[in-house]
């Protein structure tokens, strides 16, 4: 198994470290050439936390947005945390245009306010159990489509969801 990690900006190194600890091979995807070189070998793609507007711009500037979108729509499993979740959403409440737009959900950027509103909690995640969660200007999922399963909530807000189990 080899997992690609979008490494344009954000917490990609932290994801690589965890995958390494789990004994899972990973590769950083920094440009279109990296994606094309490894695409056929990838079992999944991680879209890390960071700044979604910056990542979206870099995906467009490097002509990666459409190839990655098409790969996900063709069945490449994708896992998005924070900004990655925003990249996957079909709709973002504070802007007209989405990014990858592959997951049937509406997200609200910076839903927990400014950096000073950041917090840590532990919450139940369906199929996993109690997990630590850190929210730094984190998004919430305002609504999900019919085929999307809610996995976790914090303070009655949806914070994790899954669509189309591919494993």
Coordinates of N, CA and C in Angstrom, one line a residue:
X1 N 0.8 -1.2 0.0 CA 0.0 0.0 0.0 C 0.9 1.2 0.0
X2 N 0.5 2.2 -0.9 CA 1.2 3.5 -0.9 C 0.2 4.6 -0.9
X3 N 0.4 5.5 0.0 CA -0.5 6.6 0.2 C 0.2 7.9 -0.3
X4 N -0.5 8.7 -1.2 CA 0.0 10.0 -1.6 C -0.4 11.0 -0.6
X5 N 0.4 12.0 -0.3 CA 0.1 13.1 0.6 C 0.3 14.4 -0.2
X6 N -0.8 15.2 -0.4 CA -0.6 16.5 -1.0 C 0.3 17.3 -0.2
X7 N 1.4 17.7 -0.8 CA 2.5 18.4 0.0 C 2.7 19.8 -0.6
X8 N 1.6 20.6 -0.8 CA 1.8 21.9 -1.3 C 1.9 22.9 -0.2
X9 N 1.3 22.7 0.9 CA 1.3 23.6 2.1 C 0.6 22.8 3.2
X10 N 0.9 23.2 4.4 CA 0.1 22.6 5.5 C 0.8 21.5 6.2
X11 N 0.0 20.6 6.9 CA 0.5 19.6 7.8 C 0.9 18.3 7.1
X12 N 1.5 18.3 5.9 CA 1.8 17.1 5.2 C 2.8 16.2 5.9
X13 N 3.8 16.9 6.5 CA 4.9 16.1 7.2 C 4.3 15.3 8.4
X14 N 3.4 15.9 9.1 CA 2.7 15.2 10.2 C 2.0 13.9 9.7
X15 N 1.3 14.0 8.6 CA 0.7 12.8 8.1 C 1.7 11.8 7.6
X16 N 2.8 12.2 7.0 CA 3.8 11.3 6.6 C 4.4 10.5 7.8
X17 N 4.6 11.3 8.9 CA 5.2 10.7 10.1 C 4.3 9.6 10.7
X18 N 3.0 9.9 10.7 CA 2.1 8.9 11.3 C 2.0 7.6 10.4
X19 N 2.0 7.9 9.0 CA 2.0 6.7 8.1 C 3.2 5.9 8.3
X20 N 4.4 6.5 8.5 CA 5.6 5.8 8.7 C 5.6 5.0 10.0
X21 N 5.0 5.6 11.1 CA 4.9 4.9 12.3 C 4.0 3.6 12.2
X22 N 3.0 3.7 11.2 CA 2.1 2.6 11.0 C 2.7 1.6 10.0
X23 N 3.9 1.9 9.5 CA 4.5 1.0 8.5 C 3.9 1.1 7.1
X24 N 3.3 2.2 6.8 CA 2.6 2.5 5.5 C 3.5 3.4 4.7
X25 N 3.8 2.9 3.5 CA 4.6 3.7 2.6 C 3.8 5.0 2.1
X26 N 4.5 6.1 2.0 CA 3.9 7.3 1.5 C 4.8 8.0 0.6
X27 N 4.2 8.9 -0.2 CA 4.9 9.7 -1.1 C 4.3 11.1 -1.1
X28 N 5.1 12.1 -1.1 CA 4.7 13.5 -1.1 C 4.4 13.9 -2.6
X29 N 3.2 14.5 -2.8 CA 2.8 14.9 -4.1 C 2.9 16.5 -4.1
X30 N 3.9 17.0 -4.7 CA 4.2 18.4 -4.7 C 3.9 19.1 -6.1
X31 N 3.7 18.3 -7.1 CA 3.4 18.9 -8.4 C 2.7 17.9 -9.3
X32 N 2.3 18.3 -10.5 CA 1.6 17.4 -11.4 C 2.4 16.2 -11.8
X33 N 3.7 16.4 -12.0 CA 4.6 15.3 -12.3 C 4.6 14.2 -11.3
X34 N 4.7 14.6 -10.0 CA 4.7 13.7 -8.9 C 3.4 12.9 -8.9
X35 N 2.3 13.6 -9.1 CA 1.0 12.9 -9.1 C 0.9 11.9 -10.3
X36 N 1.3 12.3 -11.4 CA 1.3 11.4 -12.6 C 2.2 10.2 -12.5
X37 N 3.4 10.5 -11.9 CA 4.3 9.4 -11.7 C 3.8 8.3 -10.7
X38 N 3.1 8.7 -9.7 CA 2.7 7.8 -8.7 C 1.2 7.4 -8.7
X39 N 0.4 8.0 -9.5 CA -1.0 7.8 -9.5 C -1.4 6.4 -9.6
X40 N -0.9 5.6 -10.4 CA -1.3 4.2 -10.6 C -0.9 3.3 -9.5
X41 N 0.0 3.8 -8.6 CA 0.5 3.0 -7.5 C -0.2 3.4 -6.2
X42 N -1.0 4.5 -6.2 CA -1.6 5.0 -5.0 C -2.8 4.2 -4.5
X43 N -2.9 3.9 -3.2 CA -4.0 3.3 -2.6 C -5.0 4.3 -2.1
X44 N -4.5 5.6 -1.9 CA -5.3 6.7 -1.4 C -4.5 7.9 -1.4
X45 N -5.2 9.0 -1.1 CA -4.6 10.4 -1.2 C -5.0 11.1 0.1
X46 N -4.1 11.7 0.8 CA -4.4 12.5 2.0 C -4.3 14.0 1.6
X47 N -5.3 14.7 1.9 CA -5.3 16.2 1.7 C -5.2 16.8 3.1
X48 N -4.1 17.3 3.5 CA -3.8 17.7 4.9 C -4.5 19.0 5.3
X49 N -4.4 19.3 6.6 CA -4.8 20.6 7.1 C -3.8 21.6 6.6
X50 N -4.2 22.9 6.7 CA -3.4 24.0 6.2 C -4.3 25.1 5.9
X51 N -4.1 25.8 4.8 CA -4.9 26.9 4.3 C -5.5 26.6 3.0
X52 N -6.8 26.3 3.0 CA -7.5 25.8 1.8 C -7.4 26.8 0.6
X53 N -7.5 28.1 0.8 CA -7.4 29.0 -0.3 C -6.1 28.9 -1.0
X54 N -5.0 28.8 -0.2 CA -3.7 28.7 -0.8 C -3.5 27.4 -1.5
X55 N -4.0 26.3 -0.9 CA -3.9 25.0 -1.5 C -4.7 24.9 -2.8
X56 N -5.9 25.5 -2.8 CA -6.7 25.6 -4.0 C -6.0 26.3 -5.1
X57 N -5.4 27.5 -4.8 CA -4.7 28.3 -5.8 C -3.5 27.5 -6.3
X58 N -2.8 26.8 -5.5 CA -1.6 26.1 -5.9 C -2.0 24.9 -6.8
X59 N -3.1 24.2 -6.4 CA -3.7 23.1 -7.3 C -4.0 23.6 -8.7
X60 N -4.6 24.8 -8.7 CA -4.9 25.4 -10.0 C -3.7 25.8 -10.8
X61 N -2.8 26.6 -10.1 CA -1.6 27.1 -10.8 C -0.7 26.0 -11.3
X62 N -0.7 24.8 -10.6 CA 0.2 23.7 -11.1 C -0.6 22.7 -11.9
X63 N -1.8 23.1 -12.4 CA -2.6 22.2 -13.2 C -2.9 20.8 -12.6
X64 N -3.0 20.8 -11.3 CA -3.3 19.5 -10.6 C -4.8 19.3 -10.2
X65 N -5.5 20.4 -10.2 CA -6.9 20.3 -9.7 C -7.7 19.3 -10.5
X66 N -7.8 19.4 -11.8 CA -8.6 18.5 -12.6 C -8.1 17.1 -12.6
X67 N -6.8 16.8 -12.7 CA -6.4 15.4 -12.6 C -6.7 14.8 -11.3
X68 N -6.5 15.5 -10.2 CA -6.8 14.9 -8.9 C -8.3 14.7 -8.7
X69 N -9.1 15.7 -9.1 CA -10.5 15.6 -9.1 C -11.0 14.3 -9.9
X70 N -10.5 14.2 -11.1 CA -10.9 13.0 -11.9 C -10.5 11.7 -11.2
X71 N -9.3 11.7 -10.6 CA -8.8 10.4 -10.0 C -9.7 10.1 -8.8
X72 N -10.1 11.1 -8.0 CA -11.0 10.8 -6.9 C -12.4 10.4 -7.4
X73 N -12.9 11.1 -8.4 CA -14.2 10.7 -9.0 C -14.2 9.3 -9.6
X74 N -13.0 8.9 -10.0 CA -12.8 7.5 -10.6 C -12.5 6.5 -9.6
X75 N -12.5 6.8 -8.3 CA -12.4 5.8 -7.2 C -11.2 5.9 -6.3
X76 N -10.3 6.9 -6.5 CA -9.1 7.0 -5.6 C -9.6 7.5 -4.3
X77 N -9.5 6.7 -3.2 CA -9.9 7.1 -1.9 C -9.2 8.4 -1.5
X78 N -9.9 9.4 -0.9 CA -9.2 10.6 -0.4 C -9.7 10.8 1.0
X79 N -8.7 11.3 1.8 CA -8.9 11.6 3.2 C -8.5 13.1 3.4
X80 N -9.4 13.9 3.8 CA -9.1 15.3 4.0 C -9.3 15.7 5.5
X81 N -8.3 16.4 6.0 CA -8.4 17.0 7.4 C -8.3 18.5 7.3
X82 N -9.2 19.1 8.0 CA -9.3 20.6 8.0 C -9.4 21.2 6.6
X83 N -8.3 21.8 6.1 CA -8.3 22.4 4.8 C -8.6 21.3 3.7
X84 N -8.1 20.1 4.0 CA -8.4 19.0 3.0 C -9.8 18.7 2.9
X85 N -10.5 18.8 4.0 CA -12.0 18.6 4.0 C -12.7 19.7 3.2
X86 N -12.2 20.9 3.3 CA -12.7 22.1 2.5 C -12.4 21.8 1.1
X87 N -11.2 21.3 0.7 CA -10.9 21.1 -0.7 C -11.9 20.0 -1.3
X88 N -12.3 19.1 -0.5 CA -13.2 18.0 -1.0 C -14.6 18.4 -1.2
X89 N -15.1 19.4 -0.4 CA -16.5 19.8 -0.3 C -17.0 20.3 -1.7
X90 N -18.3 19.9 -2.0 CA -18.9 20.4 -3.2 C -19.4 21.9 -3.0
X91 N -19.6 22.3 -1.8 CA -20.0 23.7 -1.6 C -19.3 24.2 -0.3
X92 N -18.9 25.5 -0.4 CA -18.2 26.2 0.7 C -19.1 27.4 1.0
X93 N -19.6 27.6 2.2 CA -20.6 28.6 2.4 C -20.1 30.0 2.2
X94 N -18.8 30.3 2.4 CA -18.3 31.7 2.4 C -17.7 32.0 1.0
X95 N -17.8 31.2 0.0 CA -17.3 31.5 -1.3 C -18.1 30.8 -2.4
X96 N -18.1 31.4 -3.6 CA -18.9 30.9 -4.7 C -18.3 29.6 -5.3
X97 N -17.0 29.5 -5.4 CA -16.4 28.4 -6.0 C -15.8 27.4 -5.1
X98 N -16.1 26.1 -5.4 CA -15.4 25.0 -4.6 C -14.1 24.7 -5.2
X99 N -13.4 23.8 -4.6 CA -12.0 23.4 -5.2 C -12.2 22.1 -5.9
X100 N -11.9 21.0 -5.3 CA -12.1 19.7 -5.9 C -13.5 19.3 -6.1
X101 N -14.4 19.7 -5.1 CA -15.8 19.5 -5.2 C -16.2 18.0 -5.4
X102 N -15.6 17.1 -4.7 CA -15.9 15.7 -5.0 C -16.8 15.0 -3.9
X103 N -17.0 15.7 -2.8 CA -17.8 15.1 -1.7 C -19.0 15.9 -1.5
X104 N -20.2 15.2 -1.4 CA -21.5 15.8 -1.3 C -21.7 16.4 0.1
X105 N -21.1 17.5 0.4 CA -21.3 18.2 1.7 C -21.1 19.7 1.5
X106 N -21.6 20.4 2.4 CA -21.5 21.9 2.5 C -20.6 22.1 3.8
X107 N -19.5 22.9 3.6 CA -18.7 23.2 4.7 C -18.6 24.7 5.0
X108 N -18.3 25.0 6.2 CA -18.2 26.4 6.6 C -16.7 26.6 7.1
X109 N -16.0 27.4 6.4 CA -14.6 27.6 6.8 C -14.5 28.4 8.1
X110 N -13.4 28.2 8.9 CA -13.2 28.9 10.1 C -14.4 29.0 11.0
X111 N -15.1 27.9 11.1 CA -16.4 27.9 11.9 C -16.2 28.1 13.4
X112 N -15.0 27.8 13.9 CA -14.8 28.0 15.3 C -14.1 29.3 15.6
X113 N -14.1 30.2 14.7 CA -13.6 31.6 14.9 C -12.2 31.7 14.7
X114 N -11.6 32.7 15.3 CA -10.2 33.1 15.2 C -9.3 32.1 15.9
X115 N -8.0 32.3 15.7 CA -7.0 31.4 16.3 C -7.2 31.3 17.8
X116 N -7.6 32.4 18.4 CA -7.9 32.4 19.9 C -9.0 31.4 20.3
X117 N -9.9 31.1 19.3 CA -11.0 30.2 19.6 C -10.6 28.7 19.4
X118 N -9.3 28.5 19.2 CA -8.8 27.1 19.0 C -9.0 26.3 20.3
X119 N -9.2 25.0 20.1 CA -9.4 24.1 21.3 C -9.1 22.7 20.9
X120 N -8.9 21.9 22.0 CA -8.6 20.5 21.9 C -9.8 19.7 22.6
X121 N -10.2 18.6 22.0 CA -11.2 17.8 22.6 C -10.9 16.3 22.2
X122 N -11.7 15.4 22.8 CA -11.7 14.1 22.4 C -13.2 13.7 22.1
X123 N -13.4 13.0 21.0 CA -14.8 12.7 20.7 C -14.8 11.3 20.0
X124 N -16.0 10.7 20.0 CA -16.3 9.4 19.4 C -16.3 9.6 17.9
X125 N -15.6 8.7 17.2 CA -15.6 8.7 15.7 C -16.1 7.3 15.4
X126 N -17.2 7.2 14.6 CA -17.8 6.0 14.3 C -16.8 5.0 13.6
X127 N -16.7 3.8 14.2 CA -15.8 2.8 13.6 C -14.4 2.8 14.1
X128 N -14.1 3.9 14.9 CA -12.7 4.1 15.4 C -12.7 4.1 16.9
X129 N -13.6 4.8 17.5 CA -13.6 5.0 18.9 C -13.3 6.4 19.3
X130 N -12.9 6.6 20.5 CA -12.6 8.0 21.0 C -11.3 8.4 20.4
X131 N -11.2 9.6 19.8 CA -10.0 10.1 19.2 C -9.8 11.6 19.6
X132 N -8.5 12.0 19.7 CA -8.1 13.4 20.0 C -8.4 14.2 18.7
X133 N -8.9 15.4 19.0 CA -9.3 16.4 17.9 C -8.8 17.8 18.3
X134 N -8.0 18.4 17.4 CA -7.6 19.8 17.7 C -8.2 20.6 16.6
X135 N -8.8 21.7 17.0 CA -9.5 22.7 16.1 C -8.8 24.0 16.2
X136 N -8.1 24.4 15.1 CA -7.5 25.7 14.9 C -8.1 26.3 13.7
X137 N -9.1 27.2 14.0 CA -9.9 27.9 12.9 C -10.5 26.8 12.0
X138 N -10.9 25.7 12.6 CA -11.4 24.5 11.9 C -12.7 24.7 11.2
X139 N -13.0 24.0 10.2 CA -14.3 24.0 9.5 C -15.3 23.1 10.2
X140 N -16.6 23.3 9.9 CA -17.6 22.4 10.3 C -18.3 22.0 9.0
X141 N -19.0 20.8 9.0 CA -19.8 20.4 7.9 C -21.2 20.8 8.2
X142 N -21.7 21.8 7.4 CA -23.1 22.3 7.7 C -24.1 21.3 7.3
X143 N -23.9 20.6 6.2 CA -24.9 19.6 5.8 C -24.2 18.6 4.9
X144 N -24.8 17.4 4.8 CA -24.3 16.3 4.0 C -25.4 15.8 3.1
X145 N -24.9 15.3 1.9 CA -25.8 14.7 1.0 C -26.3 13.3 1.4
X146 N -27.2 12.7 0.6 CA -27.9 11.5 1.0 C -26.9 10.3 1.2
X147 N -25.8 10.3 0.4 CA -24.9 9.2 0.4 C -23.7 9.4 1.4
X148 N -23.8 10.4 2.2 CA -22.7 10.7 3.1 C -23.1 10.3 4.5
X149 N -22.2 9.6 5.2 CA -22.4 9.1 6.5 C -21.6 10.1 7.5
X150 N -22.3 10.5 8.5 CA -21.7 11.3 9.6 C -20.9 10.4 10.5
X151 N -19.6 10.7 10.7 CA -18.8 9.9 11.6 C -18.5 10.5 12.9
X152 N -18.5 11.9 13.1 CA -18.2 12.5 14.3 C -18.9 13.9 14.4
X153 N -19.3 14.2 15.6 CA -19.8 15.5 15.9 C -19.1 16.1 17.2
X154 N -18.9 17.4 17.2 CA -18.4 18.1 18.4 C -19.3 19.3 18.6
X155 N -19.8 19.4 19.9 CA -20.7 20.5 20.2 C -21.9 20.5 19.2
X156 N -22.5 19.4 18.9 CA -23.6 19.2 17.9 C -23.3 19.7 16.5
X157 N -22.0 19.8 16.2 CA -21.6 20.2 14.8 C -20.9 19.0 14.2
X158 N -21.2 18.8 12.9 CA -20.6 17.7 12.2 C -19.1 18.0 11.9
X159 N -18.2 17.2 12.3 CA -16.8 17.5 12.0 C -16.1 16.4 11.2
X160 N -16.7 15.2 11.0 CA -16.2 14.2 10.2 C -17.3 13.4 9.5
X161 N -17.0 13.1 8.2 CA -18.0 12.4 7.4 C -17.3 11.5 6.4
X162 N -18.0 10.6 5.8 CA -17.5 9.7 4.9 C -18.5 9.4 3.7
X163 N -18.0 9.4 2.5 CA -18.8 9.1 1.4 C -18.1 7.9 0.6
X164 N -18.9 7.0 0.2 CA -18.4 5.9 -0.7 C -17.3 5.1 -0.1
X165 N -17.5 4.2 0.7 CA -16.4 3.4 1.3 C -15.8 2.6 0.2
X166 N -14.5 2.7 0.1 CA -13.7 2.1 -1.0 C -12.8 1.0 -0.6
X167 N -12.7 0.8 0.7 CA -11.7 -0.2 1.2 C -12.2 -1.6 1.1

